[in-house]
CSV table of C-alpha atoms and ligand atoms in Angstrom, one decimal:
chain,number,residue,atom,x,y,z
A,1,UNK,CA,-82.9,22.7,-87.6
A,2,UNK,CA,-79.7,21.0,-86.5
A,3,UNK,CA,-77.2,18.7,-87.9
A,4,UNK,CA,-74.8,18.7,-90.9
A,5,UNK,CA,-75.3,21.2,-93.7
A,6,UNK,CA,-73.6,20.9,-97.3
A,7,UNK,CA,-70.8,18.7,-95.6
A,8,UNK,CA,-69.4,21.2,-94.4
A,9,UNK,CA,-68.5,22.1,-90.5
A,10,UNK,CA,-67.0,24.7,-89.1
A,11,UNK,CA,-67.5,26.1,-85.5
A,12,UNK,CA,-67.7,29.6,-85.4
A,13,UNK,CA,-69.1,30.6,-81.8
A,14,UNK,CA,-70.1,28.1,-79.1
A,15,UNK,CA,-71.8,29.6,-75.6
A,16,UNK,CA,-70.3,26.9,-73.4
A,17,UNK,CA,-73.4,27.4,-70.6
A,18,UNK,CA,-74.9,24.0,-71.5
A,19,UNK,CA,-72.9,21.5,-73.8
A,20,UNK,CA,-75.2,18.9,-72.9
A,21,UNK,CA,-77.8,21.1,-74.7
A,22,UNK,CA,-78.5,20.4,-78.6
A,23,UNK,CA,-77.1,23.2,-81.2
A,24,UNK,CA,-79.8,25.9,-81.6
A,25,UNK,CA,-78.7,27.8,-84.4
A,26,UNK,CA,-77.1,26.4,-88.1
A,27,UNK,CA,-76.5,28.5,-91.0
A,28,UNK,CA,-75.9,27.6,-94.7
A,29,UNK,CA,-72.1,25.8,-95.3
A,30,UNK,CA,-71.8,26.8,-91.4
A,31,UNK,CA,-72.5,24.3,-88.2
A,32,UNK,CA,-72.6,26.7,-85.4
A,33,UNK,CA,-72.8,25.3,-82.0
A,34,UNK,CA,-75.0,28.5,-79.9
A,35,UNK,CA,-76.0,27.2,-76.3
A,36,UNK,CA,-79.0,28.2,-74.3
A,37,UNK,CA,-77.5,29.1,-71.0
A,38,UNK,CA,-79.4,26.9,-68.6
A,39,UNK,CA,-80.0,29.6,-66.3
A,40,UNK,CA,-82.2,30.1,-63.1
A,41,UNK,CA,-85.5,29.5,-64.2
A,42,UNK,CA,-84.6,26.3,-66.3
A,43,UNK,CA,-83.2,25.2,-62.9
A,44,UNK,CA,-86.3,26.3,-60.8
A,45,UNK,CA,-88.6,24.7,-63.6
A,46,UNK,CA,-86.8,21.4,-63.4
A,47,UNK,CA,-86.3,21.3,-59.8
A,48,UNK,CA,-90.0,22.1,-59.3
A,49,UNK,CA,-90.8,19.2,-61.3
A,50,UNK,CA,-89.7,16.5,-58.6
A,51,UNK,CA,-92.5,14.4,-57.0
A,52,UNK,CA,-90.0,13.9,-53.5
A,53,UNK,CA,-90.9,10.4,-54.3
A,54,UNK,CA,-90.8,8.4,-50.6
A,55,UNK,CA,-88.5,6.2,-52.3
A,56,UNK,CA,-85.9,7.8,-54.2
A,57,UNK,CA,-84.6,5.3,-57.2
A,58,UNK,CA,-82.7,8.4,-58.6
A,59,UNK,CA,-80.8,8.7,-55.2
A,60,UNK,CA,-80.0,4.5,-55.6
A,61,UNK,CA,-79.3,4.9,-59.1
A,62,UNK,CA,-76.7,7.6,-58.4
A,63,UNK,CA,-73.6,6.3,-57.0
A,64,UNK,CA,-72.1,8.7,-54.5
A,65,UNK,CA,-75.7,8.5,-53.4
A,66,UNK,CA,-76.4,12.4,-53.9
A,67,UNK,CA,-79.3,14.0,-51.7
A,68,UNK,CA,-81.2,14.9,-55.0
A,69,UNK,CA,-85.0,15.6,-54.4
A,70,UNK,CA,-83.5,17.9,-51.2
A,71,UNK,CA,-81.1,19.6,-53.3
A,72,UNK,CA,-84.0,20.3,-56.0
A,73,UNK,CA,-86.1,21.6,-53.0
A,74,UNK,CA,-83.4,24.1,-52.2
A,75,UNK,CA,-83.1,25.1,-56.0
A,76,UNK,CA,-86.7,25.4,-56.2
A,77,UNK,CA,-86.9,27.5,-53.0
A,78,UNK,CA,-83.7,29.6,-54.2
A,79,UNK,CA,-81.7,28.4,-51.9
A,80,UNK,CA,-78.6,27.6,-54.2
A,81,UNK,CA,-75.7,28.1,-51.5
A,82,UNK,CA,-77.2,25.5,-49.4
A,83,UNK,CA,-77.8,23.4,-52.4
A,84,UNK,CA,-74.2,23.8,-52.8
A,85,UNK,CA,-73.6,22.5,-49.5
A,86,UNK,CA,-75.6,19.8,-49.4
A,87,UNK,CA,-74.4,18.4,-52.9
A,88,UNK,CA,-70.6,18.9,-51.6
A,89,UNK,CA,-71.3,16.1,-49.0
A,90,UNK,CA,-71.6,13.7,-51.1
A,91,UNK,CA,-69.9,14.6,-54.4
A,92,UNK,CA,-66.4,15.9,-54.7
A,93,UNK,CA,-66.8,16.9,-57.8
A,94,UNK,CA,-70.6,17.7,-58.7
A,95,UNK,CA,-69.9,20.3,-61.6
A,96,UNK,CA,-68.0,17.9,-63.2
A,97,UNK,CA,-70.5,14.5,-62.6
A,98,UNK,CA,-73.4,17.2,-64.0
A,99,UNK,CA,-71.6,17.4,-67.0
A,100,UNK,CA,-69.8,14.3,-68.4
A,101,UNK,CA,-72.2,11.5,-66.0
A,102,UNK,CA,-74.3,8.8,-68.6
A,103,UNK,CA,-77.5,10.5,-66.6
A,104,UNK,CA,-79.7,8.5,-68.5
A,105,UNK,CA,-78.3,5.2,-67.5
A,106,UNK,CA,-77.9,6.6,-64.0
A,107,UNK,CA,-80.4,9.2,-61.8
A,108,UNK,CA,-82.5,10.5,-64.7
A,109,UNK,CA,-83.0,6.8,-65.9
A,110,UNK,CA,-84.3,5.8,-62.7
A,111,UNK,CA,-86.5,9.2,-62.5
A,112,UNK,CA,-90.3,8.6,-61.7
A,113,UNK,CA,-91.6,11.0,-64.2
A,114,UNK,CA,-89.2,9.8,-66.5
A,115,UNK,CA,-90.6,6.0,-66.4
A,116,UNK,CA,-94.2,7.6,-66.6
A,117,UNK,CA,-93.3,8.9,-70.0
A,118,UNK,CA,-93.2,12.8,-69.0
A,119,UNK,CA,-89.6,13.0,-69.5
A,120,UNK,CA,-87.1,12.9,-66.4
A,121,UNK,CA,-86.5,16.1,-64.2
A,122,UNK,CA,-82.8,17.2,-65.6
A,123,UNK,CA,-80.6,16.5,-62.9
A,124,UNK,CA,-76.8,16.8,-64.2
A,125,UNK,CA,-78.3,20.0,-65.4
A,126,UNK,CA,-79.7,21.0,-62.2
A,127,UNK,CA,-76.3,19.5,-60.5
A,128,UNK,CA,-74.0,21.5,-62.4
A,129,UNK,CA,-76.0,24.6,-62.2
A,130,UNK,CA,-76.0,24.7,-58.5
A,131,UNK,CA,-72.1,24.3,-58.4
A,132,UNK,CA,-71.3,26.7,-60.6
A,133,UNK,CA,-73.9,29.5,-59.9
A,134,UNK,CA,-72.6,29.1,-56.2
A,135,UNK,CA,-68.9,29.4,-57.4
A,136,UNK,CA,-70.0,32.5,-59.3
A,137,UNK,CA,-71.6,33.6,-56.1
A,138,UNK,CA,-67.9,33.9,-54.3
A,139,UNK,CA,-69.3,30.2,-52.3
A,140,UNK,CA,-66.6,28.0,-50.9
A,141,UNK,CA,-66.7,24.9,-49.1
A,142,UNK,CA,-66.4,25.9,-45.2
A,143,UNK,CA,-63.4,24.9,-43.7
A,144,UNK,CA,-64.0,26.9,-40.5
A,145,UNK,CA,-64.4,24.3,-38.3
A,146,UNK,CA,-61.5,21.8,-39.8
A,147,UNK,CA,-59.0,21.0,-36.9
A,148,UNK,CA,-55.5,19.4,-38.5
A,149,UNK,CA,-54.4,16.7,-37.1
A,150,UNK,CA,-50.5,16.5,-38.3
A,151,UNK,CA,-50.5,13.9,-40.9
A,152,UNK,CA,-50.1,14.3,-44.6
A,153,UNK,CA,-51.2,11.5,-47.2
A,154,UNK,CA,-49.4,11.5,-50.9
A,155,UNK,CA,-51.9,11.1,-53.6
A,156,UNK,CA,-50.6,9.7,-56.9
A,157,UNK,CA,-52.8,11.3,-59.5
A,158,UNK,CA,-54.9,13.8,-59.9
A,159,UNK,CA,-57.9,12.6,-62.0
A,160,UNK,CA,-61.4,12.2,-59.9
A,161,UNK,CA,-60.0,9.3,-57.5
A,162,UNK,CA,-57.6,11.4,-55.9
A,163,UNK,CA,-59.0,14.4,-56.2
A,164,UNK,CA,-61.8,12.8,-54.2
A,165,UNK,CA,-59.4,11.5,-51.9
A,166,UNK,CA,-58.0,14.5,-51.4
A,167,UNK,CA,-61.2,16.4,-50.6
A,168,UNK,CA,-62.3,14.1,-47.9
A,169,UNK,CA,-58.8,14.2,-46.5
A,170,UNK,CA,-58.6,17.8,-46.3
A,171,UNK,CA,-61.9,18.5,-44.6
A,172,UNK,CA,-60.8,16.3,-42.2
A,173,UNK,CA,-57.4,17.8,-41.1
A,174,UNK,CA,-55.1,15.8,-43.4
A,175,UNK,CA,-52.4,17.3,-45.2
A,176,UNK,CA,-53.0,15.7,-48.7
A,177,UNK,CA,-49.8,16.3,-51.4
A,178,UNK,CA,-51.0,15.1,-54.7
A,179,UNK,CA,-48.7,14.4,-57.7
A,180,UNK,CA,-49.1,14.2,-61.2
A,181,UNK,CA,-47.4,13.8,-64.2
A,182,UNK,CA,-49.7,16.2,-66.6
A,183,UNK,CA,-49.2,20.3,-65.9
A,184,UNK,CA,-53.1,20.4,-64.8
A,185,UNK,CA,-55.6,18.3,-62.4
A,186,UNK,CA,-58.1,16.7,-63.9
A,187,UNK,CA,-56.4,13.4,-65.3
A,188,UNK,CA,-58.5,12.4,-68.4
A,189,UNK,CA,-61.0,14.9,-67.2
A,190,UNK,CA,-58.8,17.4,-68.5
A,191,UNK,CA,-56.9,15.8,-71.2
A,192,UNK,CA,-59.2,13.0,-72.5
A,193,UNK,CA,-62.4,14.3,-72.4
A,194,UNK,CA,-63.3,17.1,-75.3
A,195,UNK,CA,-64.2,20.3,-73.9
A,196,UNK,CA,-67.2,20.6,-75.5
A,197,UNK,CA,-68.6,18.2,-72.9
A,198,UNK,CA,-66.2,19.4,-70.3
A,199,UNK,CA,-65.0,23.2,-70.3
A,200,UNK,CA,-60.7,23.1,-69.2
A,201,UNK,CA,-61.8,26.5,-66.8
A,202,UNK,CA,-64.0,23.8,-64.3
A,203,UNK,CA,-60.8,22.1,-63.6
A,204,UNK,CA,-58.8,25.1,-63.2
A,205,UNK,CA,-61.7,26.5,-60.9
A,206,UNK,CA,-61.4,23.3,-58.8
A,207,UNK,CA,-57.9,23.2,-58.5
A,208,UNK,CA,-57.9,26.5,-57.2
A,209,UNK,CA,-61.0,25.6,-55.1
A,210,UNK,CA,-58.9,22.7,-53.5
A,211,UNK,CA,-55.8,25.1,-52.9
A,212,UNK,CA,-57.9,27.4,-50.8
A,213,UNK,CA,-59.0,24.3,-48.9
A,214,UNK,CA,-55.1,23.6,-48.2
A,215,UNK,CA,-54.8,20.6,-50.8
A,216,UNK,CA,-51.7,20.7,-52.2
A,217,UNK,CA,-50.6,19.8,-56.1
A,218,UNK,CA,-46.8,19.4,-57.1
A,219,UNK,CA,-47.9,19.0,-61.0
A,220,UNK,CA,-45.7,18.0,-63.6
A,221,UNK,CA,-44.4,15.2,-61.9
A,222,UNK,CA,-44.4,11.7,-62.3
A,223,UNK,CA,-43.6,9.7,-59.2
A,224,UNK,CA,-41.6,6.5,-60.0
A,225,UNK,CA,-39.8,8.8,-62.2
A,226,UNK,CA,-39.2,12.6,-61.4
A,227,UNK,CA,-39.6,11.4,-57.7
A,228,UNK,CA,-38.9,8.1,-56.6
A,229,UNK,CA,-41.6,6.1,-54.5
A,230,UNK,CA,-39.1,5.0,-52.0
A,231,UNK,CA,-39.4,8.8,-50.7
A,232,UNK,CA,-42.8,9.2,-50.9
A,233,UNK,CA,-43.4,6.2,-48.9
A,234,UNK,CA,-41.1,7.3,-46.3
A,235,UNK,CA,-42.2,10.7,-46.0
A,236,UNK,CA,-46.0,10.4,-45.4
A,237,UNK,CA,-48.2,9.0,-43.5
A,238,UNK,CA,-49.6,6.6,-46.4
A,239,UNK,CA,-50.3,6.8,-49.8
A,240,UNK,CA,-53.2,6.6,-51.8
A,241,UNK,CA,-52.8,5.5,-55.9
A,242,UNK,CA,-55.1,6.9,-58.1
A,243,UNK,CA,-53.5,6.3,-60.9
A,244,UNK,CA,-56.3,5.1,-63.8
A,245,UNK,CA,-56.1,3.1,-66.9
A,246,UNK,CA,-54.4,4.1,-69.9
A,247,UNK,CA,-53.5,1.3,-71.8
A,248,UNK,CA,-55.6,0.6,-74.8
A,249,UNK,CA,-57.3,-2.7,-75.7
A,250,UNK,CA,-56.1,-3.9,-79.3
A,251,UNK,CA,-58.7,-5.6,-81.4
A,252,UNK,CA,-56.4,-8.2,-82.5
A,253,UNK,CA,-56.7,-8.3,-86.4
A,254,UNK,CA,-54.8,-7.6,-88.8
A,255,UNK,CA,-53.8,-4.2,-90.0
A,256,UNK,CA,-54.2,-2.4,-86.6
A,257,UNK,CA,-50.5,-0.8,-86.8
A,258,UNK,CA,-51.1,0.5,-90.4
A,259,UNK,CA,-50.7,4.3,-90.8
A,260,UNK,CA,-53.6,6.1,-90.5
A,261,UNK,CA,-54.8,4.1,-87.2
A,262,UNK,CA,-54.8,5.8,-83.9
A,263,UNK,CA,-55.9,4.7,-80.1
A,264,UNK,CA,-58.5,6.7,-79.4
A,265,UNK,CA,-57.4,8.4,-76.3
A,266,UNK,CA,-53.9,9.4,-78.6
A,267,UNK,CA,-56.3,11.2,-80.5
A,268,UNK,CA,-58.5,12.8,-78.2
A,269,UNK,CA,-55.0,13.8,-75.9
A,270,UNK,CA,-53.6,15.1,-78.7
A,271,UNK,CA,-56.5,17.5,-79.5
A,272,UNK,CA,-56.7,18.8,-76.0
A,273,UNK,CA,-53.2,19.3,-75.7
A,274,UNK,CA,-53.2,21.2,-79.5
A,275,UNK,CA,-56.2,23.1,-77.8
A,276,UNK,CA,-54.7,24.2,-74.7
A,277,UNK,CA,-51.0,25.2,-76.2
A,278,UNK,CA,-49.5,22.0,-74.2
A,279,UNK,CA,-48.4,20.3,-77.2
A,280,UNK,CA,-44.8,19.7,-78.0
A,281,UNK,CA,-44.4,18.8,-81.3
A,282,UNK,CA,-46.8,19.6,-84.6
A,283,UNK,CA,-46.2,16.5,-85.4
A,284,UNK,CA,-47.9,14.8,-82.6
A,285,UNK,CA,-51.4,15.9,-83.1
A,286,UNK,CA,-53.7,13.7,-85.1
A,287,UNK,CA,-55.5,16.1,-87.6
A,288,UNK,CA,-58.5,14.2,-89.2
A,289,UNK,CA,-59.7,17.3,-91.3
A,290,UNK,CA,-61.2,16.4,-94.7
A,291,UNK,CA,-60.8,12.5,-94.1
A,292,UNK,CA,-63.4,9.8,-94.2
A,293,UNK,CA,-63.0,8.4,-90.4
A,294,UNK,CA,-64.2,5.1,-89.0
A,295,UNK,CA,-64.3,5.0,-85.2
A,296,UNK,CA,-64.8,1.4,-83.8
A,297,UNK,CA,-66.6,1.3,-80.3
A,298,UNK,CA,-69.5,2.2,-78.9
A,299,UNK,CA,-69.2,3.7,-75.5
A,300,UNK,CA,-68.6,7.2,-74.6
A,301,UNK,CA,-64.8,7.4,-75.5
A,302,UNK,CA,-65.9,6.2,-78.7
A,303,UNK,CA,-69.0,8.9,-79.3
A,304,UNK,CA,-65.9,11.2,-78.2
A,305,UNK,CA,-63.9,10.7,-81.0
A,306,UNK,CA,-66.7,10.9,-83.6
A,307,UNK,CA,-67.5,14.1,-82.1
A,308,UNK,CA,-64.1,15.2,-81.6
A,309,UNK,CA,-63.8,14.3,-85.6
A,310,UNK,CA,-66.4,16.1,-87.0
A,311,UNK,CA,-65.5,19.7,-85.0
A,312,UNK,CA,-62.0,18.6,-86.4
A,313,UNK,CA,-63.9,19.0,-90.3
A,314,UNK,CA,-63.6,15.1,-91.5
A,315,UNK,CA,-65.0,14.7,-94.4
A,316,UNK,CA,-67.1,12.0,-93.0
A,317,UNK,CA,-67.7,10.4,-89.7
A,318,UNK,CA,-69.2,6.5,-89.7
A,319,UNK,CA,-69.2,4.8,-86.4
A,320,UNK,CA,-69.3,1.0,-86.5
A,321,UNK,CA,-70.4,-1.1,-83.5
A,322,UNK,CA,-70.5,-5.1,-83.4
A,323,UNK,CA,-73.9,-4.9,-80.9
A,324,UNK,CA,-77.2,-3.0,-82.1
A,325,UNK,CA,-78.4,0.3,-80.8
A,326,UNK,CA,-79.9,-1.2,-77.8
A,327,UNK,CA,-76.8,-3.2,-76.4
A,328,UNK,CA,-74.6,-0.1,-76.5
A,329,UNK,CA,-72.8,0.8,-73.7
A,330,UNK,CA,-72.5,4.2,-74.3
A,331,UNK,CA,-75.0,7.2,-72.9
A,332,UNK,CA,-78.1,7.4,-75.1
A,333,UNK,CA,-77.3,10.9,-74.9
A,334,UNK,CA,-74.0,11.0,-76.3
A,335,UNK,CA,-75.4,8.4,-79.0
A,336,UNK,CA,-78.1,10.8,-80.0
A,337,UNK,CA,-75.7,14.4,-80.0
A,338,UNK,CA,-73.5,12.2,-82.2
A,339,UNK,CA,-76.4,11.2,-84.6
A,340,UNK,CA,-77.6,14.7,-84.8
A,341,UNK,CA,-73.8,16.4,-85.5
A,342,UNK,CA,-74.0,14.0,-88.9
A,343,UNK,CA,-72.0,10.6,-87.5
A,344,UNK,CA,-73.2,8.0,-89.2
A,345,UNK,CA,-73.9,4.8,-87.2
A,346,UNK,CA,-73.4,1.2,-88.3
A,347,UNK,CA,-74.7,-1.1,-86.2
A,348,UNK,CA,-73.8,-4.7,-85.9
A,349,UNK,CA,-70.8,-4.3,-87.7
A,350,UNK,CA,-67.8,-6.5,-86.3
A,351,UNK,CA,-64.3,-5.4,-87.7
A,352,UNK,CA,-61.9,-8.1,-88.6
A,353,UNK,CA,-59.2,-6.4,-90.6
A,354,UNK,CA,-58.0,-2.8,-91.3
A,355,UNK,CA,-56.8,-2.9,-95.0
A,356,UNK,CA,-54.8,-0.9,-97.0
A,357,UNK,CA,-51.2,-1.0,-99.1
A,358,UNK,CA,-48.7,1.0,-96.8
A,359,UNK,CA,-52.0,2.9,-94.9
A,360,UNK,CA,-55.3,2.9,-94.4
A,361,UNK,CA,-57.7,2.4,-97.2
A,362,UNK,CA,-60.5,0.5,-95.1
A,363,UNK,CA,-61.9,-1.7,-93.0
A,364,UNK,CA,-62.8,-5.2,-93.3
A,365,UNK,CA,-66.1,-5.8,-91.1
A,366,UNK,CA,-68.4,-8.9,-91.2
A,367,UNK,CA,-72.5,-8.6,-90.3
A,368,UNK,CA,-73.3,-9.9,-86.9
A,369,UNK,CA,-77.0,-10.6,-85.3
A,370,UNK,CA,-78.0,-10.6,-81.8
A,371,UNK,CA,-77.6,-13.4,-79.8
A,372,UNK,CA,-78.4,-14.9,-76.4
A,373,UNK,CA,-77.1,-12.4,-73.4
A,374,UNK,CA,-74.3,-13.2,-71.8
A,375,UNK,CA,-73.4,-13.4,-67.4
A,376,UNK,CA,-73.9,-9.7,-67.3
A,377,UNK,CA,-76.8,-9.9,-69.4
A,378,UNK,CA,-75.6,-8.5,-72.3
A,379,UNK,CA,-76.4,-10.2,-75.9
A,380,UNK,CA,-73.5,-11.8,-77.6
A,381,UNK,CA,-73.0,-10.6,-81.3
A,382,UNK,CA,-72.8,-13.4,-83.6
A,383,UNK,CA,-71.2,-13.5,-86.9
A,384,UNK,CA,-73.6,-14.1,-90.0
A,385,UNK,CA,-71.4,-16.0,-92.2
A,386,UNK,CA,-70.3,-14.3,-95.6
A,387,UNK,CA,-71.4,-10.7,-94.9
A,388,UNK,CA,-68.2,-9.8,-95.6
A,389,UNK,CA,-68.0,-6.1,-96.6
A,390,UNK,CA,-65.2,-3.2,-96.8
A,391,UNK,CA,-65.6,-0.2,-95.4
A,392,UNK,CA,-63.6,2.8,-97.1
A,393,UNK,CA,-61.9,5.0,-94.4
A,394,UNK,CA,-58.5,6.9,-94.6
A,395,UNK,CA,-58.6,7.0,-90.8
A,396,UNK,CA,-59.4,4.8,-88.2
A,397,UNK,CA,-60.2,5.6,-84.3
A,398,UNK,CA,-60.1,2.3,-82.1
A,399,UNK,CA,-62.1,2.7,-79.2
A,400,UNK,CA,-62.3,-0.5,-77.5
A,401,UNK,CA,-61.3,0.4,-73.5
A,402,UNK,CA,-58.8,0.5,-71.8
A,403,UNK,CA,-57.0,-2.3,-69.1
A,404,UNK,CA,-54.6,-1.3,-66.0
A,405,UNK,CA,-51.3,-0.2,-66.8
A,406,UNK,CA,-49.5,-1.6,-63.4
A,407,UNK,CA,-46.4,0.3,-62.5
A,408,UNK,CA,-42.9,-1.0,-62.9
A,409,UNK,CA,-42.3,-0.5,-59.2
A,410,UNK,CA,-45.3,-1.7,-57.8
A,411,UNK,CA,-43.9,-5.3,-57.3
A,412,UNK,CA,-41.2,-4.1,-55.4
A,413,UNK,CA,-43.3,-2.6,-52.9
A,414,UNK,CA,-45.3,-5.1,-52.2
A,415,UNK,CA,-48.7,-4.3,-54.3
A,416,UNK,CA,-49.9,-7.1,-55.8
A,417,UNK,CA,-52.3,-6.7,-58.8
A,418,UNK,CA,-55.3,-9.5,-60.3
A,419,UNK,CA,-54.6,-11.4,-63.7
A,420,UNK,CA,-56.1,-8.5,-65.2
A,421,UNK,CA,-53.6,-6.0,-63.8
A,422,UNK,CA,-55.5,-4.3,-61.5
A,423,UNK,CA,-54.6,-3.8,-58.0
A,424,UNK,CA,-55.8,-5.3,-55.3
A,425,UNK,CA,-57.7,-3.0,-53.1
A,426,UNK,CA,-61.0,-4.2,-52.0
A,427,UNK,CA,-63.9,-2.3,-50.8
A,428,UNK,CA,-64.3,-4.8,-47.9
A,429,UNK,CA,-61.4,-5.3,-46.3
A,430,UNK,CA,-60.1,-4.0,-42.6
A,431,UNK,CA,-59.8,-0.7,-44.2
A,432,UNK,CA,-61.3,0.3,-46.9
A,433,UNK,CA,-59.7,0.0,-50.2
A,434,UNK,CA,-56.1,-0.8,-48.8
A,435,UNK,CA,-53.7,-2.8,-51.0
A,436,UNK,CA,-51.3,-5.8,-50.0
A,437,UNK,CA,-49.2,-3.1,-49.0
A,438,UNK,CA,-50.6,-1.8,-45.5
A,439,UNK,CA,-49.9,1.6,-46.1
A,440,UNK,CA,-50.9,2.3,-49.5
A,441,UNK,CA,-54.3,2.5,-50.8
A,442,UNK,CA,-55.7,2.4,-54.4
A,443,UNK,CA,-59.1,3.3,-56.2
A,444,UNK,CA,-60.6,4.4,-59.3
A,445,UNK,CA,-60.2,2.6,-62.1
A,446,UNK,CA,-56.4,0.8,-61.8
A,447,UNK,CA,-58.8,-1.3,-59.0
A,448,UNK,CA,-62.1,-1.5,-60.7
A,449,UNK,CA,-61.2,-1.4,-64.3
A,450,UNK,CA,-62.0,1.2,-66.8
A,451,UNK,CA,-65.4,2.7,-65.4
A,452,UNK,CA,-67.3,5.3,-64.9
A,453,UNK,CA,-65.7,9.3,-63.6
A,454,UNK,CA,-68.7,9.1,-60.4
A,455,UNK,CA,-67.5,5.6,-59.7
A,456,UNK,CA,-64.0,6.6,-59.4
A,457,UNK,CA,-65.0,9.9,-56.9
A,458,UNK,CA,-66.9,7.5,-54.8
A,459,UNK,CA,-64.4,5.1,-54.7
A,460,UNK,CA,-61.2,8.0,-53.7
A,461,UNK,CA,-63.6,9.6,-51.1
A,462,UNK,CA,-64.5,5.6,-49.4
A,463,UNK,CA,-60.4,5.4,-49.9
A,464,UNK,CA,-60.0,8.2,-47.6
A,465,UNK,CA,-62.2,7.0,-44.9
A,466,UNK,CA,-60.1,4.0,-45.3
A,467,UNK,CA,-57.2,6.1,-44.8
A,468,UNK,CA,-58.4,8.0,-41.9
A,469,UNK,CA,-59.3,4.5,-39.9
A,470,UNK,CA,-55.9,3.1,-40.5
A,471,UNK,CA,-54.0,6.3,-39.2
A,472,UNK,CA,-56.8,6.4,-36.3
A,473,UNK,CA,-57.7,9.9,-37.3
B,501,SF4,FE1,-76.9,12.0,-61.5
B,501,SF4,FE2,-73.9,11.4,-61.5
B,501,SF4,FE3,-75.1,13.7,-60.4
B,501,SF4,FE4,-75.3,11.2,-59.2
B,501,SF4,S1,-73.4,12.3,-59.5
B,501,SF4,S2,-77.2,12.8,-59.4
B,501,SF4,S3,-75.7,9.8,-61.1
B,501,SF4,S4,-75.4,13.1,-62.6
């Protein structure tokens, strides 16, 4: 049995081997997460299931085009270290992608077995297993053949794009120096994504591995504030910007500034900071214990808010989304996890106002019905006249996504942005991901707009190739 018991949620024990697994045990009055480790027999069993299709759709659906059938075969034969070596040829953070990719929309969604109704090979779990196991066995990327080329590149931002760029550069003899304002690497991987999806020790271990490979990190240092960008530009042979998108989108309806309304990212970051001991002031912690919470949005950040609120002991958690379940942008797996943990989904509800006298008391929503597909193929939500209702709430989390936050110094250094604030750095350039300043490259969310971790990794890796071409390495 899983889910909610007696409206009391208390997490007393967690085996973090595989947070993607469903909770196995609940106790009366308590909600106990115990995950079965995804161990060798399960990894081998899943790997054996791969049909090794002649035209592996899973590889094509994976944004970094992982050699999935090849590493599944190596796992099925027990060659974990070879599988780790192979998986690192295409992915800089495979253990992270195995945990946080929406596999049901990517590799696993394209698995022939899944399409045949037999259940897709659990590719993400195997990918995570390979790197976790290889690291535990002492495996490290082989740097013995790397020849230094006497070039250094500054990387601004230690999120997935910056780390992926550093990975490719250091493997090609270039010294990357990665600056980040936070005290640990990972960006939103560390400070946004909740611990139950991505254990923080994963990023700590990855930092140690990168440091052993020769990547230098300058953490707790904000470029533009603590270090002038002029110095960075002068001192290094090239610069890569991977600064992400942190400005949250507003709903644009009345009541968004009422006490009790929080931006999703502020909420998630405050929770992680509290758990990691990085919190400076107690009042910065947003605690939803005992509250009636409504989360607005339908993406993975909304699901993170739902599941974190449940874990904080919210009295109830409802998630209102303006389209139907079919048209939600988030991972199906995450929606299912949230449902099983007790989140109440309100589909086809569009918020029009947050109501309350001095603080949040509820949300006024209208019902919607699905209309014609838009230019991206997603069906629009059409308002049903006269369907207004007020949903009671004493906390509201807004998870409508993020938009770029161009730094004030971009203009001074000739870094152009488009009308939406995204840095202009096309892939199809003479040098991939070069900005309008030839010495500066950029990738990830700040170029593409808010997207998946794995697409940021892909762009960071490709930008590194652009940098190497530019430096004629
Ligand atoms: Fe699947 Fe993501 Fe791994 Fe690619 S990187 S194989 S999409 S989990």
